[in-house]
Coordinates of C-alpha atoms in Angstrom, one line a residue:
X1 CA 24.1 10.0 10.9
X2 CA 20.7 10.5 13.2
X3 CA 19.5 13.4 11.4
X4 CA 19.5 11.4 8.3
X5 CA 18.4 8.2 9.6
X6 CA 15.2 9.4 10.9
X7 CA 13.8 10.7 7.6
X8 CA 14.5 7.4 5.9
X9 CA 12.8 5.8 8.7
X10 CA 9.9 7.6 8.4
X11 CA 9.9 7.4 4.8
X12 CA 10.0 3.7 4.7
X13 CA 7.3 3.4 7.4
X14 CA 5.2 5.9 5.4
X15 CA 5.8 3.7 2.1
X16 CA 4.9 0.4 4.2
X17 CA 1.4 2.1 5.6
X18 CA 0.5 3.2 2.0
X19 CA 1.3 -0.3 0.6
X20 CA -0.1 -2.3 2.8
X21 CA -3.1 -0.5 3.8
X22 CA -4.5 0.7 0.3
X23 CA -7.3 -1.6 0.4
X24 CA -9.1 -0.3 3.4
X25 CA -7.8 3.4 3.0
X26 CA -9.1 3.4 -0.6
X27 CA -12.7 3.7 0.8
X28 CA -11.6 6.1 3.5
X29 CA -9.7 8.4 1.7
X30 CA -13.0 8.8 -0.6
X31 CA -15.5 8.7 2.3
X32 CA -18.0 11.4 2.2
X33 CA -20.9 12.0 4.3
X34 CA -23.9 10.6 2.3
X35 CA -27.3 11.0 3.5
X36 CA -29.2 7.8 2.3
X37 CA -32.8 7.7 2.2
X38 CA -34.7 7.2 5.5
X39 CA -35.8 3.4 5.9
X40 CA -39.5 4.7 5.9
X41 CA -39.4 5.9 2.4
X42 CA -41.1 3.4 0.0
X43 CA -39.7 3.2 -3.1
X44 CA -42.0 1.5 -5.6
X45 CA -40.3 2.8 -8.6
X46 CA -37.4 0.7 -8.1
X47 CA -39.7 -2.5 -7.9
X48 CA -41.3 -1.3 -11.3
X49 CA -37.9 -0.9 -13.2
X50 CA -36.5 -4.3 -12.0
X51 CA -35.7 -6.3 -14.9
X52 CA -37.4 -9.6 -15.0
X53 CA -35.4 -12.7 -15.9
X54 CA -37.7 -15.2 -17.8
X55 CA -37.6 -18.7 -17.7
X56 CA -36.7 -18.8 -21.6
X57 CA -33.2 -17.6 -21.9
X58 CA -30.6 -18.0 -24.8
X59 CA -27.1 -18.7 -24.7
X60 CA -24.0 -17.8 -26.8
X61 CA -20.7 -19.6 -26.3
X62 CA -17.1 -19.9 -27.3
X63 CA -14.0 -21.5 -25.6
X64 CA -13.6 -18.3 -23.2
X65 CA -17.0 -17.3 -22.3
X66 CA -20.8 -18.3 -21.9
X67 CA -23.2 -15.6 -22.1
X68 CA -26.7 -15.8 -20.9
X69 CA -29.5 -13.6 -22.6
X70 CA -32.8 -12.9 -21.0
X71 CA -35.6 -12.8 -23.2
X72 CA -36.9 -9.9 -21.2
X73 CA -35.3 -7.0 -22.9
X74 CA -32.8 -8.9 -24.5
X75 CA -30.4 -8.1 -21.7
X76 CA -27.2 -10.1 -20.3
X77 CA -27.8 -11.2 -16.8
X78 CA -24.9 -13.7 -16.5
X79 CA -21.4 -14.5 -18.2
X80 CA -19.4 -17.3 -17.1
X81 CA -15.6 -17.2 -17.7
X82 CA -14.8 -20.5 -18.6
X83 CA -10.8 -20.4 -17.8
X84 CA -11.4 -19.2 -14.4
X85 CA -12.6 -20.9 -11.3
X86 CA -14.8 -19.5 -8.7
X87 CA -12.2 -20.6 -6.3
X88 CA -9.7 -23.2 -5.3
X89 CA -12.6 -25.3 -4.0
X90 CA -15.4 -24.4 -6.1
X91 CA -14.3 -25.3 -9.8
X92 CA -17.4 -23.8 -11.4
X93 CA -16.5 -21.1 -13.9
X94 CA -16.2 -17.5 -12.4
X95 CA -19.5 -15.4 -13.0
X96 CA -19.8 -11.9 -14.0
X97 CA -23.3 -10.2 -13.7
X98 CA -25.7 -12.0 -11.2
X99 CA -29.1 -12.3 -10.5
X100 CA -30.4 -14.1 -7.4
X101 CA -33.3 -13.2 -5.2
X102 CA -32.7 -9.8 -3.7
X103 CA -29.5 -9.1 -5.9
X104 CA -29.0 -7.9 -9.6
X105 CA -26.4 -7.0 -11.5
X106 CA -26.7 -7.2 -15.4
X107 CA -25.8 -5.2 -18.7
X108 CA -28.0 -4.1 -21.5
X109 CA -28.0 -2.2 -24.7
X110 CA -30.4 -1.4 -27.4
X111 CA -32.9 1.6 -28.1
X112 CA -35.1 3.1 -25.6
X113 CA -38.4 1.6 -25.5
X114 CA -37.3 -2.1 -25.7
X115 CA -36.2 -2.7 -22.1
X116 CA -39.6 -4.7 -21.5
X117 CA -40.3 -6.2 -24.4
X118 CA -40.2 -9.9 -25.0
X119 CA -37.5 -11.0 -27.4
X120 CA -37.4 -14.0 -29.3
X121 CA -35.0 -16.1 -31.5
X122 CA -35.0 -19.1 -33.6
X123 CA -32.1 -20.5 -31.7
X124 CA -31.8 -20.8 -28.1
X125 CA -28.0 -22.1 -28.0
X126 CA -25.4 -21.0 -30.1
X127 CA -21.8 -22.6 -29.5
X128 CA -18.7 -21.5 -31.6
X129 CA -17.0 -24.6 -32.3
X130 CA -15.6 -23.9 -35.6
X131 CA -14.8 -20.5 -37.5
X132 CA -14.1 -17.2 -36.3
X133 CA -17.6 -16.0 -35.3
X134 CA -21.0 -17.0 -34.4
X135 CA -24.4 -15.0 -34.0
X136 CA -27.6 -15.1 -32.4
X137 CA -30.5 -12.9 -33.6
X138 CA -33.3 -11.5 -31.2
X139 CA -36.4 -9.8 -32.2
X140 CA -39.2 -8.0 -30.6
X141 CA -42.5 -5.9 -31.6
X142 CA -43.2 -2.9 -29.8
X143 CA -46.3 -0.4 -29.8
X144 CA -47.8 0.5 -33.0
X145 CA -45.7 -1.8 -35.0
X146 CA -42.2 -0.5 -34.2
X147 CA -39.7 -3.7 -34.6
X148 CA -36.6 -4.2 -32.5
X149 CA -33.7 -6.4 -33.4
X150 CA -30.3 -7.1 -31.4
X151 CA -27.8 -9.2 -33.0
X152 CA -25.1 -10.9 -30.7
X153 CA -21.9 -11.8 -32.3
X154 CA -19.2 -13.8 -30.6
X155 CA -15.7 -14.2 -31.7
X156 CA -13.3 -17.0 -31.5
X157 CA -11.2 -16.9 -28.2
X158 CA -12.4 -13.6 -27.2
X159 CA -14.2 -12.2 -24.4
X160 CA -15.8 -9.4 -26.6
X161 CA -19.7 -9.8 -27.4
X162 CA -20.7 -7.2 -30.2
X163 CA -24.4 -6.1 -30.2
X164 CA -25.8 -4.6 -33.2
X165 CA -29.0 -3.1 -32.3
X166 CA -31.7 -2.0 -35.0
X167 CA -35.0 0.0 -34.5
X168 CA -37.5 -0.3 -37.5
X169 CA -40.2 2.2 -37.3
X170 CA -43.3 0.3 -39.0
X171 CA -45.8 2.6 -37.7
X172 CA -47.4 5.7 -39.4
X173 CA -45.8 8.0 -37.3
X174 CA -42.7 9.9 -37.1
X175 CA -41.0 8.9 -33.7
X176 CA -37.8 9.4 -31.7
X177 CA -35.6 7.1 -30.1
X178 CA -32.0 6.8 -28.1
X179 CA -29.4 4.2 -28.1
X180 CA -28.1 3.1 -24.9
X181 CA -25.7 1.1 -23.2
X182 CA -26.1 0.2 -19.6
X183 CA -25.2 -1.5 -16.4
X184 CA -27.7 -2.1 -13.9
X185 CA -27.6 -3.3 -10.2
X186 CA -30.1 -3.7 -7.4
X187 CA -29.4 -5.1 -3.7
X188 CA -31.9 -5.9 -0.7
X189 CA -31.0 -6.0 2.5
X190 CA -32.8 -7.5 5.3
X191 CA -32.9 -4.9 8.1
X192 CA -34.1 -7.6 10.7
X193 CA -30.7 -9.3 10.3
X194 CA -28.3 -6.3 9.0
X195 CA -28.0 -2.8 9.5
X196 CA -28.9 -0.4 6.9
X197 CA -26.1 -0.3 4.1
X198 CA -24.3 2.6 2.5
X199 CA -23.7 3.4 -1.0
X200 CA -19.9 1.9 -0.4
X201 CA -21.4 -1.3 0.6
X202 CA -23.0 -2.1 -2.6
X203 CA -21.8 -5.8 -3.5
X204 CA -21.2 -6.3 -7.1
X205 CA -20.1 -10.2 -6.5
X206 CA -21.8 -11.8 -3.5
X207 CA -19.3 -14.7 -3.9
X208 CA -16.2 -12.5 -3.3
X209 CA -14.6 -12.8 0.6
X210 CA -15.2 -9.5 2.3
X211 CA -12.2 -7.1 2.7
X212 CA -10.5 -7.2 6.1
X213 CA -8.1 -4.8 7.9
X214 CA -4.8 -6.3 6.0
X215 CA -6.8 -7.1 2.7
X216 CA -5.2 -6.1 -0.5
X217 CA -8.1 -5.3 -2.6
X218 CA -7.9 -2.7 -5.4
X219 CA -10.5 -0.4 -6.5
X220 CA -13.9 -2.1 -7.4
X221 CA -16.4 -0.1 -9.0
X222 CA -17.8 2.2 -11.8
X223 CA -15.4 4.0 -14.1
X224 CA -15.7 5.6 -17.4
X225 CA -13.6 7.6 -20.4
X226 CA -13.9 11.3 -20.5
X227 CA -12.4 13.7 -23.0
X228 CA -10.1 15.1 -20.4
X229 CA -9.0 11.9 -18.8
X230 CA -9.1 8.6 -20.2
X231 CA -9.6 6.7 -17.1
X232 CA -11.9 8.3 -14.3
X233 CA -13.2 6.3 -11.2
X234 CA -16.9 6.9 -10.0
X235 CA -17.5 5.1 -6.8
X236 CA -21.2 4.3 -5.6
X237 CA -20.8 7.1 -2.9
X238 CA -20.7 9.5 -5.7
X239 CA -23.6 8.2 -7.5
X240 CA -25.7 8.9 -4.3
X241 CA -24.0 12.1 -3.5
X242 CA -23.7 13.8 -6.8
X243 CA -25.2 12.1 -9.8
X244 CA -23.1 12.5 -13.1
X245 CA -24.2 13.9 -16.4
X246 CA -21.2 14.3 -18.7
X247 CA -21.0 14.6 -22.5
X248 CA -18.1 12.7 -24.2
X249 CA -17.4 13.9 -27.5
X250 CA -14.9 10.8 -28.7
X251 CA -15.9 7.4 -28.8
X252 CA -15.4 6.1 -25.3
X253 CA -16.4 3.6 -22.7
X254 CA -18.2 3.1 -19.4
X255 CA -17.0 0.3 -17.1
X256 CA -17.4 -1.7 -13.8
X257 CA -14.5 -3.3 -12.2
X258 CA -14.2 -6.0 -10.1
X259 CA -11.0 -7.7 -8.3
X260 CA -9.3 -9.0 -11.3
X261 CA -12.5 -8.6 -13.9
X262 CA -14.3 -6.3 -15.9
X263 CA -17.0 -5.3 -17.5
X264 CA -17.1 -2.6 -20.1
X265 CA -19.3 -1.2 -22.6
X266 CA -17.4 0.2 -25.7
X267 CA -19.2 2.4 -28.1
X268 CA -16.9 2.8 -31.1
X269 CA -19.2 5.6 -33.0
X270 CA -20.0 9.1 -32.1
X271 CA -20.4 11.1 -29.1
X272 CA -22.3 10.1 -25.9
X273 CA -24.1 11.1 -22.6
X274 CA -22.9 9.5 -19.6
X275 CA -25.5 9.3 -16.6
X276 CA -25.5 7.6 -13.1
X277 CA -28.4 7.5 -10.9
X278 CA -28.9 6.1 -7.3
X279 CA -31.8 5.3 -5.4
X280 CA -32.2 3.8 -1.9
X281 CA -34.9 3.1 0.6
X282 CA -37.7 0.8 2.0
X283 CA -39.7 -1.3 -0.4
X284 CA -43.3 -0.8 -0.8
X285 CA -45.3 -3.7 1.1
X286 CA -42.0 -5.1 2.6
X287 CA -41.2 -3.0 5.7
X288 CA -38.0 -5.2 6.5
X289 CA -36.3 -4.5 3.2
X290 CA -33.9 -1.6 2.3
X291 CA -33.1 -1.5 -1.5
X292 CA -30.3 0.0 -3.1
X293 CA -30.4 0.8 -7.1
X294 CA -28.1 2.1 -9.3
X295 CA -28.2 2.9 -13.0
X296 CA -24.9 3.7 -15.0
X297 CA -25.6 4.3 -18.7
X298 CA -24.3 6.0 -21.7
X299 CA -26.7 7.2 -24.6
X300 CA -26.5 8.3 -28.2
X301 CA -27.9 11.6 -29.4
X302 CA -31.5 11.2 -30.0
X303 CA -32.6 10.2 -33.5
X304 CA -35.6 10.9 -35.5
X305 CA -37.4 8.2 -37.4
X306 CA -39.8 8.7 -40.4
X307 CA -42.2 6.1 -41.0
X308 CA -40.3 3.1 -42.7
X309 CA -37.0 4.5 -41.6
X310 CA -34.5 2.2 -39.8
X311 CA -31.5 3.2 -37.4
X312 CA -28.7 0.7 -36.4
X313 CA -26.0 1.3 -33.5
X314 CA -23.2 -1.0 -32.4
X315 CA -21.7 -1.8 -28.9
X316 CA -19.2 -4.2 -27.7
X317 CA -19.4 -5.6 -24.1
X318 CA -16.3 -6.8 -22.7
X319 CA -16.7 -9.2 -19.8
X320 CA -13.5 -10.9 -18.8
X321 CA -10.3 -10.5 -17.1
X322 CA -8.5 -7.5 -16.6
X323 CA -5.5 -7.7 -19.1
X324 CA -4.3 -4.7 -20.4
X325 CA -3.2 -5.6 -23.8
X326 CA -6.7 -6.9 -24.6
X327 CA -8.0 -3.8 -23.4
X328 CA -6.2 -1.4 -25.1
X329 CA -7.1 -3.1 -28.4
X330 CA -11.1 -2.1 -27.7
X331 CA -10.8 1.4 -26.6
X332 CA -8.4 4.3 -25.5
X333 CA -8.0 4.4 -22.1
X334 CA -9.2 0.9 -21.0
X335 CA -6.0 -0.5 -20.4
X336 CA -5.7 2.0 -17.7
X337 CA -8.3 0.3 -15.5
X338 CA -5.6 -2.3 -14.6
X339 CA -4.7 0.2 -12.2
X340 CA -0.8 0.7 -11.5
X341 CA -1.4 4.1 -9.8
X342 CA 1.1 7.1 -10.5
X343 CA 3.8 4.5 -11.1
X344 CA 2.2 3.1 -14.0
X345 CA 5.2 3.6 -16.6
X346 CA 7.4 1.8 -14.4
X347 CA 4.6 -1.1 -13.3
X348 CA 4.2 -1.7 -17.0
X349 CA 7.7 -2.4 -18.0
X350 CA 8.2 -4.5 -14.8
X351 CA 5.1 -6.6 -15.7
X352 CA 6.3 -7.2 -19.3
X353 CA 9.5 -8.2 -17.6
X354 CA 7.7 -10.6 -15.4
X355 CA 5.5 -12.1 -18.5
X356 CA 8.8 -12.6 -20.5
X357 CA 10.6 -14.5 -17.7
X358 CA 7.3 -16.6 -17.1
X359 CA 7.1 -17.5 -20.7
X360 CA 10.5 -19.3 -20.4
X361 CA 10.1 -20.5 -16.5
X362 CA 6.2 -21.3 -16.8
X363 CA 6.4 -20.6 -12.9
X364 CA 4.8 -17.1 -11.6
X365 CA 6.3 -17.8 -8.1
X366 CA 9.9 -18.4 -10.1
X367 CA 9.2 -15.4 -12.2
X368 CA 8.7 -13.1 -9.1
X369 CA 11.9 -14.3 -7.6
X370 CA 13.8 -13.6 -10.8
X371 CA 12.2 -10.2 -11.6
X372 CA 13.1 -9.3 -7.9
X373 CA 16.6 -10.5 -8.6
X374 CA 17.0 -8.4 -11.7
X375 CA 15.9 -5.2 -9.8
X376 CA 18.5 -5.9 -7.3
X377 CA 21.2 -6.2 -10.1
X378 CA 19.9 -3.0 -11.7
X379 CA 20.5 -1.3 -8.4
X380 CA 23.5 -3.0 -7.1
X381 CA 25.8 -0.1 -7.2
X382 CA 23.1 2.1 -5.3
X383 CA 23.0 -0.6 -2.7
X384 CA 26.6 -1.0 -2.7
X385 CA 27.1 2.7 -1.7
X386 CA 24.3 2.5 0.8
X387 CA 25.9 -0.7 2.4
X388 CA 29.5 0.4 2.3
X389 CA 28.6 3.5 4.2
X390 CA 26.7 1.2 6.7
X391 CA 29.7 -1.0 7.1
X392 CA 32.1 1.6 7.8
X393 CA 29.8 3.4 10.2
X394 CA 29.5 -0.3 11.9
X395 CA 33.3 -0.3 12.0
X396 CA 33.4 3.2 13.7
X397 CA 31.0 2.2 16.3
X398 CA 33.3 1.7 19.3
X399 CA 34.9 5.3 18.5
X400 CA 31.2 6.6 18.2
X401 CA 30.3 5.0 21.6
X402 CA 33.4 7.0 23.3
X403 CA 32.2 10.1 21.9
X404 CA 28.8 9.5 23.2
X405 CA 30.1 9.2 26.6
X406 CA 32.8 11.9 26.5
X407 CA 29.9 14.6 25.4
X408 CA 27.1 12.9 27.1
X409 CA 26.0 16.2 28.6
X410 CA 26.6 18.4 25.6
X411 CA 24.7 17.4 22.4
X412 CA 25.9 20.1 20.3
X413 CA 29.5 19.3 20.9
X414 CA 28.8 15.3 20.4
X415 CA 27.2 16.1 16.8
X416 CA 29.9 18.2 15.8
X417 CA 32.6 15.4 17.0
X418 CA 30.9 12.8 15.3
X419 CA 30.6 14.8 12.0
X420 CA 34.4 15.6 12.2
X421 CA 35.0 11.8 12.7
X422 CA 32.9 10.9 9.5
X423 CA 34.7 13.8 7.7
X424 CA 38.2 12.2 8.8
X425 CA 37.2 8.8 7.8
X426 CA 35.5 9.9 4.6
X427 CA 32.0 8.7 5.4
X428 CA 28.9 10.5 4.3
X429 CA 26.1 9.9 6.6
X430 CA 23.6 10.7 3.8
X431 CA 25.4 7.9 1.6
X432 CA 23.4 5.3 3.3
X433 CA 19.9 6.9 2.8
X434 CA 19.7 8.2 -0.5
X435 CA 20.4 5.0 -2.5
X436 CA 17.6 3.4 -0.7
X437 CA 15.1 6.1 -1.1
X438 CA 16.0 6.0 -5.0
X439 CA 14.9 2.3 -5.1
X440 CA 11.4 2.7 -3.3
X441 CA 9.4 3.8 -6.7
X442 CA 10.4 0.5 -8.4
X443 CA 9.5 -1.4 -5.6
X444 CA 6.2 0.3 -5.3
X445 CA 5.6 -0.3 -8.8
X446 CA 6.5 -3.7 -8.3
X447 CA 4.2 -3.8 -5.6
X448 CA 1.2 -2.6 -7.8
X449 CA 1.8 -5.4 -10.3
X450 CA 1.6 -8.2 -7.9
X451 CA -1.6 -7.1 -6.4
X452 CA -3.1 -6.0 -10.0
X453 CA -2.0 -9.0 -12.1
X454 CA -4.8 -11.5 -12.7
X455 CA -2.2 -14.1 -14.0
X456 CA -1.2 -14.7 -10.1
X457 CA -4.8 -15.7 -9.5
X458 CA -5.0 -19.4 -8.3
X459 CA -1.3 -19.8 -9.6
X460 CA 0.5 -22.4 -7.1
X461 CA 4.1 -22.0 -5.9
X462 CA 5.9 -24.7 -3.7
X463 CA 3.4 -25.0 -0.8
X464 CA 1.4 -22.0 -1.5
X465 CA -1.9 -23.0 -3.4
X466 CA -2.6 -19.3 -4.4
X467 CA -0.2 -16.7 -5.0
X468 CA -3.2 -14.0 -5.0
X469 CA -4.4 -15.1 -1.5
X470 CA -2.6 -15.2 1.7
X471 CA 0.2 -18.3 2.8
X472 CA -2.3 -20.7 4.6
X473 CA 0.5 -21.9 6.5
X474 CA 1.9 -18.4 7.3
X475 CA 5.4 -19.7 6.6
X476 CA 6.3 -16.9 4.1
X477 CA 5.4 -14.1 6.7
X478 CA 7.5 -15.9 9.2
X479 CA 10.6 -16.1 6.8
X480 CA 10.1 -12.3 6.0
X481 CA 10.6 -11.7 9.8
X482 CA 13.5 -14.0 10.1
X483 CA 15.3 -12.5 7.3
X484 CA 14.7 -9.0 8.7
X485 CA 15.9 -9.9 11.8
X486 CA 19.2 -11.2 10.2
X487 CA 19.5 -8.1 8.3
X488 CA 19.1 -5.8 11.5
X489 CA 22.0 -7.9 12.9
X490 CA 24.2 -6.7 10.3
X491 CA 23.5 -3.2 10.5
X492 CA 25.2 -0.6 12.6
X493 CA 23.2 0.1 15.6
X494 CA 21.3 3.3 16.1
X495 CA 22.6 5.8 18.8
X496 CA 18.8 6.9 19.3
X497 CA 17.4 4.7 21.8
X498 CA 13.6 5.0 20.4
X499 CA 15.1 4.3 16.7
X500 CA 16.8 1.2 18.0
X501 CA 13.7 -0.1 19.7
X502 CA 11.6 0.5 16.5
X503 CA 14.2 -1.4 14.3
X504 CA 13.8 -4.3 16.8
X505 CA 10.0 -4.5 16.5
X506 CA 9.8 -3.9 12.8
X507 CA 10.2 -7.8 11.9
X508 CA 7.1 -8.4 14.1
X509 CA 5.1 -5.6 12.6
X510 CA 6.1 -7.1 9.2
X511 CA 5.4 -10.5 10.2
X512 CA 1.8 -9.8 11.3
X513 CA 0.9 -7.1 8.3
X514 CA 1.8 -9.8 5.9
X515 CA 0.2 -12.6 7.6
X516 CA -2.9 -12.5 5.4
X517 CA -1.2 -10.5 2.3
X518 CA -1.1 -11.7 -1.1
X519 CA 1.6 -14.6 -1.1
X520 CA 3.1 -13.3 -4.3
X521 CA 3.7 -9.8 -2.7
X522 CA 5.3 -11.7 0.4
X523 CA 7.3 -13.8 -1.5
X524 CA 8.7 -10.9 -3.3
X525 CA 9.3 -9.1 -0.1
X526 CA 11.2 -12.2 1.3
X527 CA 13.0 -12.4 -1.6
X528 CA 14.2 -8.9 -1.7
X529 CA 15.0 -8.9 1.9
X530 CA 17.2 -12.2 1.6
X531 CA 19.1 -10.6 -1.5
X532 CA 19.4 -7.5 0.4
X533 CA 21.1 -9.6 3.4
X534 CA 23.4 -11.2 1.2
X535 CA 24.7 -8.1 -0.4
X536 CA 25.1 -6.4 2.6
X537 CA 26.9 -9.2 4.4
X538 CA 29.3 -9.5 1.3
X539 CA 30.1 -5.9 1.1
X540 CA 30.5 -5.4 5.1
X541 CA 33.2 -8.1 4.9
X542 CA 34.8 -6.3 2.0
X543 CA 34.7 -2.9 3.5
X544 CA 35.6 -4.3 7.4
X545 CA 38.6 -6.2 5.8
X546 CA 39.9 -3.5 3.6
X547 CA 38.6 -0.4 5.0
X548 CA 37.2 2.6 2.8
X549 CA 39.6 1.9 0.0

């Protein structure tokens, strides 16, 4: 029995470490030796390319999103998601993109050469109250009479913004240009108050809480579609260490992920070249500042425009929550950014079940409980086999202890005697282990669903105000520990002192690690532990009374 209990215990501990430590391990797994620019290097080019947000901006709004468009370059520097609050205390809309002193994260599209031009419009504010869509047209004039247009179109109840960019060569000369979609970021750090940052320290959302040891953050950073893989992650560390240049032959996308939200440029027509650029170093004239700057873009093949010729390209910007069904409608592979890991096919099924149940219960907390119950029912027979073996082993405990004493000095004879005892009583030691191991992928899949789902964000349940954050009263973690203690009391005692000691401290370990875990995940674990304890108690009583038959 000891031979088989050790692998099971090690497997469960490994699973726990992988699941609970995912957030902080995510960066350490990808960690590389990055040589950032020394602080005495002056990067004046970063200052020169920093987009300027003029005082005159234009807004485009529907019921879901409000987009702020900068006159300088006609770029997007702010998008308010009207259905999502910043936090439970701050009810202002959650903001994607940002422009504050020393920090920039924005999105732009158009034709090369329009980035520094001033775009104007006959309308400063467009709100979609009725109808299916609304638009705002921006115009700018470049050198030698070259004209640029950007038409922003927003649809009803959607997070999509379609941007139609046009270049019109009204000069007397033939010219070339290239259509681009781009994400741009800049971050200044005051070295008098903070240490010099690394690429992995780049912050997309300055309002987001910092990740801690027990945080459950998922991947945050750039990603894109390639011909070989529909979803490729490209952390900022790789921007600095190995700039990307890749040609994608099929229509694709580039995106930047945040916790629960995503910004994505979708280019529906033709092949594109994807590029990344990273710069870091001191700022000319400001010795105390260290600047990090990234550029993540895709470009269409260069076009040649004769005098009087026009060229038009479309791109779609999605700025909103990570909802796989909405993202799949936009582009191939974009739904994979709702990252369920290698068990995505199981996770997706569980997620659909969770959504279906919630459509009737209208409570994500109750839906988690019911989904966990369904999984337990699905694996009832497997669990019954496991608990039957444990119950019979517990019944044999006095005879096992006699064998321990009888062969205290002969480990080989002791093992042979115990195996013979199990054979006579028709007990398979592996029967208590394999059923549990077979269930781990399903519970791992549910874990990914619970930490990835934007639906749990700010969803209350009983005393918990937000299932995506930790229980502020720490009641759920304590209940998990208590339920594990009760389960251990019903399990047969291990003959290995080391294993017995580990099993004693496991409830304490779980309570501590779950203290700052998302309450939705802890609720699932508590529900699963309670259901397991009830099932084990029922099966144990059944076989203790009637034996193995």
